[in-house]
Amino acid sequence: APNLANYVKKSDQKIGIDQKVGLIVKGCDSRSVVQLLQEGILKRENLILIGVPCRGMISSKKIEKVFDPLETYLAEVRDKKLKLHLAQGEQSYHLEDVVFEKCLWCETREPLVVDIMIQGPLSLELEQKEKNFDIVELEQKEPAELFDFWTAQFEKCIRCYACRNACPLCYCQDNCLADTRQPHWLGQQTDALNNFMYHMIRAMHVVGRCTGCQECERVCPVDIPISKIFRKTSMITQQLFDYIPGMKVEDVPPLLTFKKDEKF
């Protein structure tokens, strides 16, 4: 399911004083809501948050690589496996192989802020992996290897801006660097240089704000693992400022404040 915080972010501008919007949130969705509340984009009094517990979500991209969903008669989760009843018989897949990557290390199985909590059986059971283990693996590469890796990724980009549109924290609207012509930040060419510029500036805009929902990767038509950059900047922010995005409504994002005794 998509991160619904992205839609209420857009709706909040049209909500009157006496109007409210109901929003169903998983744990990861609630972090985006919290971050938007911290930044003053949403108003808590305009929201009715309905929380649902979650143990993971099946990735449609992953399952479409191993079977045709249209040929499935029944799908069920049992014994930590996804079991599919197909025309040719039953097939099973380990949950770790078919859920979203973010679900493997998720630390917010239940929403952080809710008005109504829907209790019930949790959807899946997964073995918890070390948080951001994929980034740690990527960091083992030499700088030249990393450059080649990201150059190859950005060369695939078709600049459809799906990553921007799906991100709950991209709300520049008419002032987006991809759309503005005064100043003119980007050319319309989808070459590696312009693509690199687009993704790096966007990464700068969400530094210390990304909650790791990975909607950007879910909607990317060419499978660029762009959230690795955002999550890496969040790791650095946590080390420098002891701040994790989207965890507490009363927290102030580090780039919205300062301390006299800050040292770098």
Short mmCIF file of C-alpha atoms in Angstrom, two decimals:
data_model
loop_
_atom_site.label_atom_id
_atom_site.label_comp_id
_atom_site.label_asym_id
_atom_site.label_seq_id
_atom_site.Cartn_x
_atom_site.Cartn_y
_atom_site.Cartn_z
CA ALA A 1 0.00 0.00 0.00
CA PRO A 2 1.29 3.51 -0.74
CA ASN A 3 2.27 5.97 1.96
CA LEU A 4 -1.01 7.84 2.40
CA ALA A 5 0.73 10.73 4.17
CA ASN A 6 1.62 11.96 0.70
CA TYR A 7 -2.06 12.45 -0.14
CA VAL A 8 -3.12 14.14 3.09
CA LYS A 9 -0.16 16.51 2.66
CA LYS A 10 -1.75 17.71 -0.56
CA SER A 11 -5.26 17.77 0.88
CA ASP A 12 -4.38 19.74 4.01
CA GLN A 13 -4.07 22.98 2.04
CA LYS A 14 -7.76 22.70 1.15
CA ILE A 15 -9.02 21.75 4.62
CA GLY A 16 -11.00 24.42 6.43
CA ILE A 17 -10.86 25.16 10.15
CA ASP A 18 -13.75 22.86 11.01
CA GLN A 19 -12.92 20.08 8.55
CA LYS A 20 -10.98 16.92 9.26
CA VAL A 21 -9.39 14.18 7.19
CA GLY A 22 -9.22 10.55 8.24
CA LEU A 23 -6.00 8.73 7.45
CA ILE A 24 -5.10 5.06 7.86
CA VAL A 25 -1.45 4.71 8.84
CA LYS A 26 1.01 1.89 9.27
CA GLY A 27 4.09 2.46 11.40
CA CYS A 28 6.21 3.77 8.53
CA ASP A 29 3.37 6.02 7.32
CA SER A 30 3.03 7.53 10.78
CA ARG A 31 6.68 8.60 10.73
CA SER A 32 5.99 10.66 7.61
CA VAL A 33 2.96 12.23 9.32
CA VAL A 34 5.07 13.07 12.38
CA GLN A 35 7.74 14.67 10.20
CA LEU A 36 5.15 16.79 8.38
CA LEU A 37 3.71 17.85 11.74
CA GLN A 38 7.19 18.85 12.92
CA GLU A 39 7.66 21.00 9.84
CA GLY A 40 4.25 22.66 10.16
CA ILE A 41 2.92 21.28 6.88
CA LEU A 42 0.09 19.39 8.58
CA LYS A 43 -2.08 20.46 11.51
CA ARG A 44 -2.78 17.80 14.11
CA GLU A 45 -6.30 19.10 14.75
CA ASN A 46 -7.17 18.46 11.10
CA LEU A 47 -6.28 14.77 11.25
CA ILE A 48 -8.00 11.67 12.52
CA LEU A 49 -5.31 8.99 12.44
CA ILE A 50 -6.45 5.37 12.28
CA GLY A 51 -3.55 3.06 13.08
CA VAL A 52 -3.03 -0.50 11.90
CA PRO A 53 -0.28 -2.83 13.14
CA CYS A 54 1.99 -4.23 10.45
CA ARG A 55 4.57 -6.99 10.17
CA GLY A 56 5.49 -6.35 6.55
CA MET A 57 4.09 -5.75 3.09
CA ILE A 58 4.41 -7.92 -0.01
CA SER A 59 6.23 -6.19 -2.87
CA SER A 60 4.31 -6.45 -6.14
CA LYS A 61 7.54 -5.88 -8.09
CA LYS A 62 9.18 -8.87 -6.45
CA ILE A 63 6.30 -11.28 -6.87
CA GLU A 64 5.73 -10.30 -10.50
CA LYS A 65 9.27 -11.47 -11.23
CA VAL A 66 8.53 -15.01 -10.09
CA PHE A 67 4.90 -15.60 -11.10
CA ASP A 68 1.94 -14.09 -12.92
CA PRO A 69 -0.53 -12.70 -10.35
CA LEU A 70 -3.38 -13.26 -12.82
CA GLU A 71 -2.76 -17.02 -12.64
CA THR A 72 -3.08 -17.10 -8.85
CA TYR A 73 -6.23 -18.60 -7.36
CA LEU A 74 -5.31 -18.09 -3.73
CA ALA A 75 -2.44 -16.51 -1.80
CA GLU A 76 -1.87 -17.01 1.91
CA VAL A 77 0.85 -16.48 4.50
CA ARG A 78 1.61 -19.55 6.58
CA ASP A 79 4.70 -20.76 8.44
CA LYS A 80 6.65 -17.62 7.49
CA LYS A 81 6.10 -18.33 3.81
CA LEU A 82 3.95 -16.90 1.04
CA LYS A 83 2.02 -19.83 -0.39
CA LEU A 84 0.42 -19.49 -3.80
CA HIS A 85 -2.19 -21.76 -5.30
CA LEU A 86 -1.67 -21.72 -9.06
CA ALA A 87 -3.15 -23.67 -11.95
CA GLN A 88 -0.01 -25.84 -12.05
CA GLY A 89 0.02 -26.44 -8.31
CA GLU A 90 1.20 -24.83 -5.09
CA GLN A 91 4.37 -22.75 -4.83
CA SER A 92 6.00 -21.30 -1.71
CA TYR A 93 8.38 -18.39 -1.20
CA HIS A 94 10.19 -17.24 1.92
CA LEU A 95 8.73 -13.96 3.14
CA GLU A 96 12.18 -12.36 3.24
CA ASP A 97 12.37 -12.79 -0.54
CA VAL A 98 9.05 -11.14 -1.38
CA VAL A 99 8.48 -8.32 1.13
CA PHE A 100 9.66 -4.74 0.74
CA GLU A 101 13.27 -4.24 1.71
CA LYS A 102 12.30 -1.71 4.37
CA CYS A 103 10.19 -4.33 6.14
CA LEU A 104 13.27 -6.43 6.89
CA TRP A 105 14.61 -3.88 9.40
CA CYS A 106 11.47 -1.92 10.30
CA GLU A 107 11.54 -0.58 13.87
CA THR A 108 8.02 0.87 13.91
CA ARG A 109 5.68 -2.07 13.53
CA GLU A 110 2.90 0.01 15.10
CA PRO A 111 2.02 3.67 14.38
CA LEU A 112 3.69 6.27 16.60
CA VAL A 113 0.73 8.66 16.78
CA VAL A 114 -2.92 7.59 16.41
CA ASP A 115 -6.44 8.52 17.44
CA ILE A 116 -7.95 5.10 16.82
CA MET A 117 -5.93 1.89 16.88
CA ILE A 118 -7.31 -1.10 14.99
CA GLN A 119 -6.27 -4.23 16.82
CA GLY A 120 -6.07 -7.57 15.14
CA PRO A 121 -3.69 -10.24 13.87
CA LEU A 122 -0.45 -8.83 12.50
CA SER A 123 0.00 -9.43 8.80
CA LEU A 124 3.40 -11.13 8.63
CA GLU A 125 6.24 -12.35 10.83
CA LEU A 126 9.78 -11.59 9.72
CA GLU A 127 13.21 -12.10 11.15
CA GLN A 128 14.56 -8.66 12.04
CA LYS A 129 17.69 -7.76 10.07
CA GLU A 130 20.26 -5.16 10.99
CA LYS A 131 18.95 -1.72 10.06
CA ASN A 132 20.31 -0.38 6.76
CA PHE A 133 22.44 -3.49 6.24
CA ASP A 134 22.35 -2.83 2.49
CA ILE A 135 23.98 0.58 2.95
CA VAL A 136 26.72 -0.93 5.10
CA GLU A 137 27.45 -3.37 2.28
CA LEU A 138 27.54 -0.54 -0.27
CA GLU A 139 29.98 1.42 1.88
CA GLN A 140 32.55 -1.34 1.50
CA LYS A 141 33.12 -0.28 -2.11
CA GLU A 142 36.01 1.96 -3.11
CA PRO A 143 35.09 5.58 -4.06
CA ALA A 144 35.70 4.85 -7.75
CA GLU A 145 33.41 1.81 -7.55
CA LEU A 146 30.71 3.87 -5.85
CA PHE A 147 30.95 6.55 -8.51
CA ASP A 148 30.60 3.95 -11.26
CA PHE A 149 27.68 2.34 -9.43
CA TRP A 150 25.69 5.58 -9.12
CA THR A 151 26.62 6.75 -12.61
CA ALA A 152 25.16 3.54 -14.01
CA GLN A 153 22.02 3.98 -11.90
CA PHE A 154 21.46 7.60 -12.92
CA GLU A 155 21.98 6.79 -16.59
CA LYS A 156 18.83 4.66 -16.35
CA CYS A 157 16.75 7.55 -15.03
CA ILE A 158 14.07 8.82 -17.43
CA ARG A 159 13.24 11.81 -15.20
CA CYS A 160 9.58 10.91 -14.85
CA TYR A 161 9.67 12.50 -11.36
CA ALA A 162 7.68 9.63 -9.88
CA CYS A 163 10.12 9.58 -6.94
CA ARG A 164 9.44 13.25 -6.25
CA ASN A 165 5.68 12.92 -6.62
CA ALA A 166 5.50 9.92 -4.28
CA CYS A 167 7.66 11.47 -1.56
CA PRO A 168 5.64 12.83 1.39
CA LEU A 169 8.42 15.31 2.13
CA CYS A 170 8.73 16.83 -1.34
CA TYR A 171 6.33 19.76 -1.17
CA CYS A 172 8.12 22.60 -2.99
CA GLN A 173 5.28 22.56 -5.55
CA ASP A 174 5.74 25.40 -8.05
CA ASN A 175 9.27 26.05 -6.82
CA CYS A 176 10.59 22.55 -7.50
CA LEU A 177 14.08 22.59 -9.00
CA ALA A 178 12.87 20.28 -11.79
CA ASP A 179 10.18 22.72 -12.93
CA THR A 180 11.48 26.21 -12.30
CA ARG A 181 13.09 28.11 -15.15
CA GLN A 182 14.14 31.12 -13.09
CA PRO A 183 16.69 30.17 -11.95
CA HIS A 184 17.25 27.39 -14.46
CA TRP A 185 18.76 24.54 -12.44
CA LEU A 186 18.33 21.63 -14.83
CA GLY A 187 18.23 20.97 -18.54
CA GLN A 188 15.54 18.73 -20.01
CA GLN A 189 18.06 16.17 -21.24
CA THR A 190 18.00 12.84 -19.45
CA ASP A 191 21.76 12.43 -19.52
CA ALA A 192 23.88 11.30 -16.58
CA LEU A 193 24.99 14.85 -15.69
CA ASN A 194 21.49 16.37 -15.48
CA ASN A 195 20.13 13.28 -13.77
CA PHE A 196 22.98 13.37 -11.25
CA MET A 197 22.23 17.05 -10.56
CA TYR A 198 18.52 16.36 -10.05
CA HIS A 199 18.98 13.48 -7.64
CA MET A 200 21.76 15.14 -5.65
CA ILE A 201 19.85 18.39 -5.15
CA ARG A 202 16.78 16.43 -4.12
CA ALA A 203 18.93 14.45 -1.70
CA MET A 204 20.13 17.73 -0.19
CA HIS A 205 16.51 18.82 0.25
CA VAL A 206 15.51 15.73 2.25
CA VAL A 207 18.70 15.38 4.30
CA GLY A 208 17.80 14.78 7.92
CA ARG A 209 14.11 14.53 6.95
CA CYS A 210 13.77 11.22 5.10
CA THR A 211 11.86 8.71 7.21
CA GLY A 212 12.85 5.74 5.05
CA CYS A 213 9.40 4.89 3.67
CA GLN A 214 11.08 4.02 0.33
CA GLU A 215 8.10 5.17 -1.72
CA CYS A 216 10.63 6.65 -4.16
CA GLU A 217 11.96 3.17 -4.92
CA ARG A 218 8.53 1.54 -5.01
CA VAL A 219 7.33 3.81 -7.81
CA CYS A 220 10.57 4.01 -9.81
CA PRO A 221 9.94 2.38 -13.23
CA VAL A 222 13.65 1.61 -13.75
CA ASP A 223 14.41 0.36 -10.21
CA ILE A 224 16.98 2.94 -9.09
CA PRO A 225 17.81 2.28 -5.39
CA ILE A 226 17.70 6.00 -4.67
CA SER A 227 16.60 5.68 -1.05
CA LYS A 228 20.06 4.39 -0.17
CA ILE A 229 21.37 7.95 -0.56
CA PHE A 230 18.59 9.43 1.58
CA ARG A 231 18.96 6.81 4.29
CA LYS A 232 22.71 7.34 4.36
CA THR A 233 22.21 11.07 5.00
CA SER A 234 19.75 10.17 7.78
CA MET A 235 22.42 7.96 9.35
CA ILE A 236 24.86 10.88 9.32
CA THR A 237 22.23 13.22 10.79
CA GLN A 238 21.59 10.77 13.60
CA GLN A 239 25.30 10.58 14.40
CA LEU A 240 25.78 14.38 14.36
CA PHE A 241 22.57 15.56 16.02
CA ASP A 242 21.17 12.49 17.79
CA TYR A 243 18.02 12.94 15.73
CA ILE A 244 15.90 10.36 13.91
CA PRO A 245 13.32 11.79 11.48
CA GLY A 246 9.64 11.27 12.18
CA MET A 247 9.81 9.76 15.65
CA LYS A 248 8.44 12.44 18.03
CA VAL A 249 6.07 15.28 17.19
CA GLU A 250 7.74 17.57 19.73
CA ASP A 251 11.21 17.16 18.18
CA VAL A 252 12.64 19.98 16.08
CA PRO A 253 14.47 18.92 12.88
CA PRO A 254 18.16 19.87 13.13
CA LEU A 255 18.05 22.02 10.01
CA LEU A 256 15.22 24.11 11.49
CA THR A 257 17.17 25.10 14.60
CA PHE A 258 20.68 25.55 15.95
CA LYS A 259 22.63 25.25 19.19
CA LYS A 260 25.38 27.59 20.25
CA ASP A 261 27.58 24.69 21.32
CA GLU A 262 27.32 22.75 18.04
CA LYS A 263 30.64 21.38 16.86
CA PHE A 264 31.53 19.53 13.67
#
